[in-house]
Structure formats: C-alpha cells, structure tokens
C-alpha cells in the first residue's frame, strides 16, 4: 500500500484536471492505496525568491502554504502532479510549487551568497 499525494495545479476546481484527479484517486483507493489531494487553488504557493533561508535551517520567509505542505511531501511515497496544459506547458501554479522544492533539500553548511537581511 502506498501513500499518494496529488497536487492539483489546475485553475478550475471542477474542470477537466479535477475530473482526471477524481478518477485517479478512485482507482488508487480501489487498489488499496491512501490518497490526499492538495489544490493549489485553495493553497497558494508563491514562486521561489532565492532568499536561501532554508539553507540556514530557517523556515521560508514567504507566508504561503508551502510550510504546511512540506511535511506531507516528506512522508509520501508518491507525488502526482496534475495540471492542464496552458500554452503547451504546466500551469504557473504548479511551476511555482515545483520551484519551492528547493527548500526540501538538506541544510547546506556553505550556502550560496544571498541577501541574509531577509532571514534574520
């Protein structure tokens, strides 16, 4: 049994992407897996700004949903990204979410130079 986290990056709560997610979740549950869906419509995640606070072991300086989502990412077995195609690519919500994976990496004892004023 797997713990599956589904990230919904679509712009319409009941659109095609949501319908696809519902079918996927039903199939996963029928196969004995546990699932959780996180909507990036309801949980705003801003793009990465390069503050490097996470590299100093501090929480992200941005006040958005990422700090609540990271523990779920760390405990899941599988992450499913669901997005409509906007201009032949992923939605901007999902792109911003993926950028923020930078904070999940281990603390770096020698981080790159950054504006440390924002993390003090």
PDB file of C-alpha atoms in Angstrom:
ATOM      1  CA  UNK A   1       0.000   0.000   0.000  1.00  0.00           C
ATOM      2  CA  UNK A   2       1.325   3.436  -0.977  1.00  0.00           C
ATOM      3  CA  UNK A   3       0.648   6.868   0.426  1.00  0.00           C
ATOM      4  CA  UNK A   4      -0.058   9.072  -2.621  1.00  0.00           C
ATOM      5  CA  UNK A   5      -0.099  12.871  -2.596  1.00  0.00           C
ATOM      6  CA  UNK A   6      -1.856  14.508  -5.563  1.00  0.00           C
ATOM      7  CA  UNK A   7      -1.080  18.156  -6.314  1.00  0.00           C
ATOM      8  CA  UNK A   8      -3.841  19.836  -8.298  1.00  0.00           C
ATOM      9  CA  UNK A   9      -2.401  22.674 -10.353  1.00  0.00           C
ATOM     10  CA  UNK A  10      -5.466  23.474 -12.450  1.00  0.00           C
ATOM     11  CA  UNK A  11      -7.318  26.764 -12.366  1.00  0.00           C
ATOM     12  CA  UNK A  12     -10.875  25.418 -12.295  1.00  0.00           C
ATOM     13  CA  UNK A  13     -11.929  23.497  -9.177  1.00  0.00           C
ATOM     14  CA  UNK A  14     -14.312  21.264 -11.168  1.00  0.00           C
ATOM     15  CA  UNK A  15     -12.571  21.364 -14.541  1.00  0.00           C
ATOM     16  CA  UNK A  16     -11.040  18.595 -16.627  1.00  0.00           C
ATOM     17  CA  UNK A  17      -7.962  18.272 -14.414  1.00  0.00           C
ATOM     18  CA  UNK A  18     -10.148  17.861 -11.316  1.00  0.00           C
ATOM     19  CA  UNK A  19     -12.179  15.181 -13.086  1.00  0.00           C
ATOM     20  CA  UNK A  20      -8.998  13.345 -14.045  1.00  0.00           C
ATOM     21  CA  UNK A  21      -7.774  13.539 -10.441  1.00  0.00           C
ATOM     22  CA  UNK A  22     -11.084  12.146  -9.164  1.00  0.00           C
ATOM     23  CA  UNK A  23     -10.768   9.136 -11.481  1.00  0.00           C
ATOM     24  CA  UNK A  24      -7.123   8.607 -10.495  1.00  0.00           C
ATOM     25  CA  UNK A  25      -7.942   8.816  -6.769  1.00  0.00           C
ATOM     26  CA  UNK A  26     -10.820   6.355  -7.133  1.00  0.00           C
ATOM     27  CA  UNK A  27      -8.534   3.879  -8.911  1.00  0.00           C
ATOM     28  CA  UNK A  28      -5.787   4.317  -6.318  1.00  0.00           C
ATOM     29  CA  UNK A  29      -8.198   3.775  -3.429  1.00  0.00           C
ATOM     30  CA  UNK A  30      -9.693   0.734  -5.165  1.00  0.00           C
ATOM     31  CA  UNK A  31      -6.144  -0.641  -5.447  1.00  0.00           C
ATOM     32  CA  UNK A  32      -5.656  -0.235  -1.682  1.00  0.00           C
ATOM     33  CA  UNK A  33      -3.628   2.977  -1.587  1.00  0.00           C
ATOM     34  CA  UNK A  34      -4.263   6.056   0.526  1.00  0.00           C
ATOM     35  CA  UNK A  35      -4.521   9.403  -1.207  1.00  0.00           C
ATOM     36  CA  UNK A  36      -4.607  13.066  -0.363  1.00  0.00           C
ATOM     37  CA  UNK A  37      -5.327  15.841  -2.854  1.00  0.00           C
ATOM     38  CA  UNK A  38      -3.918  19.321  -2.328  1.00  0.00           C
ATOM     39  CA  UNK A  39      -5.381  22.050  -4.508  1.00  0.00           C
ATOM     40  CA  UNK A  40      -3.046  24.905  -5.383  1.00  0.00           C
ATOM     41  CA  UNK A  41      -6.165  26.997  -5.920  1.00  0.00           C
ATOM     42  CA  UNK A  42      -7.031  26.703  -2.222  1.00  0.00           C
ATOM     43  CA  UNK A  43      -3.397  26.548  -1.010  1.00  0.00           C
ATOM     44  CA  UNK A  44      -1.386  29.375  -2.538  1.00  0.00           C
ATOM     45  CA  UNK A  45       2.269  28.614  -3.151  1.00  0.00           C
ATOM     46  CA  UNK A  46       4.312  31.521  -4.474  1.00  0.00           C
ATOM     47  CA  UNK A  47       7.361  31.162  -6.697  1.00  0.00           C
ATOM     48  CA  UNK A  48      10.851  30.756  -5.266  1.00  0.00           C
ATOM     49  CA  UNK A  49      12.595  34.081  -4.472  1.00  0.00           C
ATOM     50  CA  UNK A  50      16.119  32.873  -3.661  1.00  0.00           C
ATOM     51  CA  UNK A  51      16.249  34.023  -0.034  1.00  0.00           C
ATOM     52  CA  UNK A  52      18.104  30.822   0.985  1.00  0.00           C
ATOM     53  CA  UNK A  53      16.560  30.895   4.489  1.00  0.00           C
ATOM     54  CA  UNK A  54      16.029  27.137   4.177  1.00  0.00           C
ATOM     55  CA  UNK A  55      19.754  26.676   3.598  1.00  0.00           C
ATOM     56  CA  UNK A  56      20.328  28.194   7.028  1.00  0.00           C
ATOM     57  CA  UNK A  57      17.797  25.846   8.649  1.00  0.00           C
ATOM     58  CA  UNK A  58      15.115  28.530   8.916  1.00  0.00           C
ATOM     59  CA  UNK A  59      11.515  28.357   7.638  1.00  0.00           C
ATOM     60  CA  UNK A  60      10.722  30.057   4.372  1.00  0.00           C
ATOM     61  CA  UNK A  61      10.247  33.803   4.680  1.00  0.00           C
ATOM     62  CA  UNK A  62       7.273  33.687   2.310  1.00  0.00           C
ATOM     63  CA  UNK A  63       3.927  33.408   4.027  1.00  0.00           C
ATOM     64  CA  UNK A  64       2.124  30.819   1.954  1.00  0.00           C
ATOM     65  CA  UNK A  65       1.041  27.180   2.163  1.00  0.00           C
ATOM     66  CA  UNK A  66       4.415  25.544   1.454  1.00  0.00           C
ATOM     67  CA  UNK A  67       5.404  25.219   5.115  1.00  0.00           C
ATOM     68  CA  UNK A  68       2.225  23.179   5.735  1.00  0.00           C
ATOM     69  CA  UNK A  69       2.704  21.046   2.614  1.00  0.00           C
ATOM     70  CA  UNK A  70       6.396  20.126   3.034  1.00  0.00           C
ATOM     71  CA  UNK A  71       5.796  17.634   5.898  1.00  0.00           C
ATOM     72  CA  UNK A  72       3.233  15.866   3.710  1.00  0.00           C
ATOM     73  CA  UNK A  73       5.718  15.708   0.836  1.00  0.00           C
ATOM     74  CA  UNK A  74       8.371  14.193   3.093  1.00  0.00           C
ATOM     75  CA  UNK A  75       6.067  11.415   4.301  1.00  0.00           C
ATOM     76  CA  UNK A  76       4.506  10.414   0.997  1.00  0.00           C
ATOM     77  CA  UNK A  77       5.564   7.505  -1.201  1.00  0.00           C
ATOM     78  CA  UNK A  78       4.443   9.065  -4.471  1.00  0.00           C
ATOM     79  CA  UNK A  79       3.599  12.571  -5.678  1.00  0.00           C
ATOM     80  CA  UNK A  80       1.274  13.036  -8.635  1.00  0.00           C
ATOM     81  CA  UNK A  81       1.312  16.404 -10.389  1.00  0.00           C
ATOM     82  CA  UNK A  82      -1.931  17.205 -12.219  1.00  0.00           C
ATOM     83  CA  UNK A  83      -2.114  20.213 -14.484  1.00  0.00           C
ATOM     84  CA  UNK A  84      -3.937  21.412 -17.541  1.00  0.00           C
ATOM     85  CA  UNK A  85      -1.778  22.453 -20.463  1.00  0.00           C
ATOM     86  CA  UNK A  86      -1.578  26.218 -20.643  1.00  0.00           C
ATOM     87  CA  UNK A  87       0.362  27.404 -23.682  1.00  0.00           C
ATOM     88  CA  UNK A  88       1.757  23.863 -24.118  1.00  0.00           C
ATOM     89  CA  UNK A  89       3.195  23.589 -20.598  1.00  0.00           C
ATOM     90  CA  UNK A  90       2.263  23.193 -16.927  1.00  0.00           C
ATOM     91  CA  UNK A  91       0.213  25.782 -15.101  1.00  0.00           C
ATOM     92  CA  UNK A  92       2.085  28.608 -13.397  1.00  0.00           C
ATOM     93  CA  UNK A  93       0.719  27.406 -10.029  1.00  0.00           C
ATOM     94  CA  UNK A  94       2.363  24.027 -10.498  1.00  0.00           C
ATOM     95  CA  UNK A  95       5.608  25.557 -11.778  1.00  0.00           C
ATOM     96  CA  UNK A  96       5.827  27.751  -8.670  1.00  0.00           C
ATOM     97  CA  UNK A  97       5.154  24.716  -6.472  1.00  0.00           C
ATOM     98  CA  UNK A  98       7.946  22.720  -8.128  1.00  0.00           C
ATOM     99  CA  UNK A  99      10.369  25.647  -7.724  1.00  0.00           C
ATOM    100  CA  UNK A 100       9.763  25.559  -3.993  1.00  0.00           C
ATOM    101  CA  UNK A 101      11.087  22.003  -3.755  1.00  0.00           C
ATOM    102  CA  UNK A 102      14.434  23.749  -3.268  1.00  0.00           C
ATOM    103  CA  UNK A 103      13.532  24.138   0.415  1.00  0.00           C
ATOM    104  CA  UNK A 104      13.227  20.375   0.881  1.00  0.00           C
ATOM    105  CA  UNK A 105      16.899  19.739   0.214  1.00  0.00           C
ATOM    106  CA  UNK A 106      19.105  19.168   3.227  1.00  0.00           C
ATOM    107  CA  UNK A 107      20.622  22.136   5.034  1.00  0.00           C
ATOM    108  CA  UNK A 108      23.743  23.349   3.224  1.00  0.00           C
ATOM    109  CA  UNK A 109      26.660  24.236   5.536  1.00  0.00           C
ATOM    110  CA  UNK A 110      28.067  26.520   2.791  1.00  0.00           C
ATOM    111  CA  UNK A 111      25.064  28.066   1.052  1.00  0.00           C
ATOM    112  CA  UNK A 112      25.471  30.361  -1.945  1.00  0.00           C
ATOM    113  CA  UNK A 113      25.582  34.051  -1.227  1.00  0.00           C
ATOM    114  CA  UNK A 114      22.192  35.560  -0.540  1.00  0.00           C
ATOM    115  CA  UNK A 115      20.571  38.610   0.940  1.00  0.00           C
ATOM    116  CA  UNK A 116      20.774  37.449   4.570  1.00  0.00           C
ATOM    117  CA  UNK A 117      18.965  40.562   5.828  1.00  0.00           C
ATOM    118  CA  UNK A 118      15.650  38.939   4.930  1.00  0.00           C
ATOM    119  CA  UNK A 119      16.267  35.826   7.083  1.00  0.00           C
ATOM    120  CA  UNK A 120      17.495  37.399  10.315  1.00  0.00           C
TER     121      UNK A 120
END
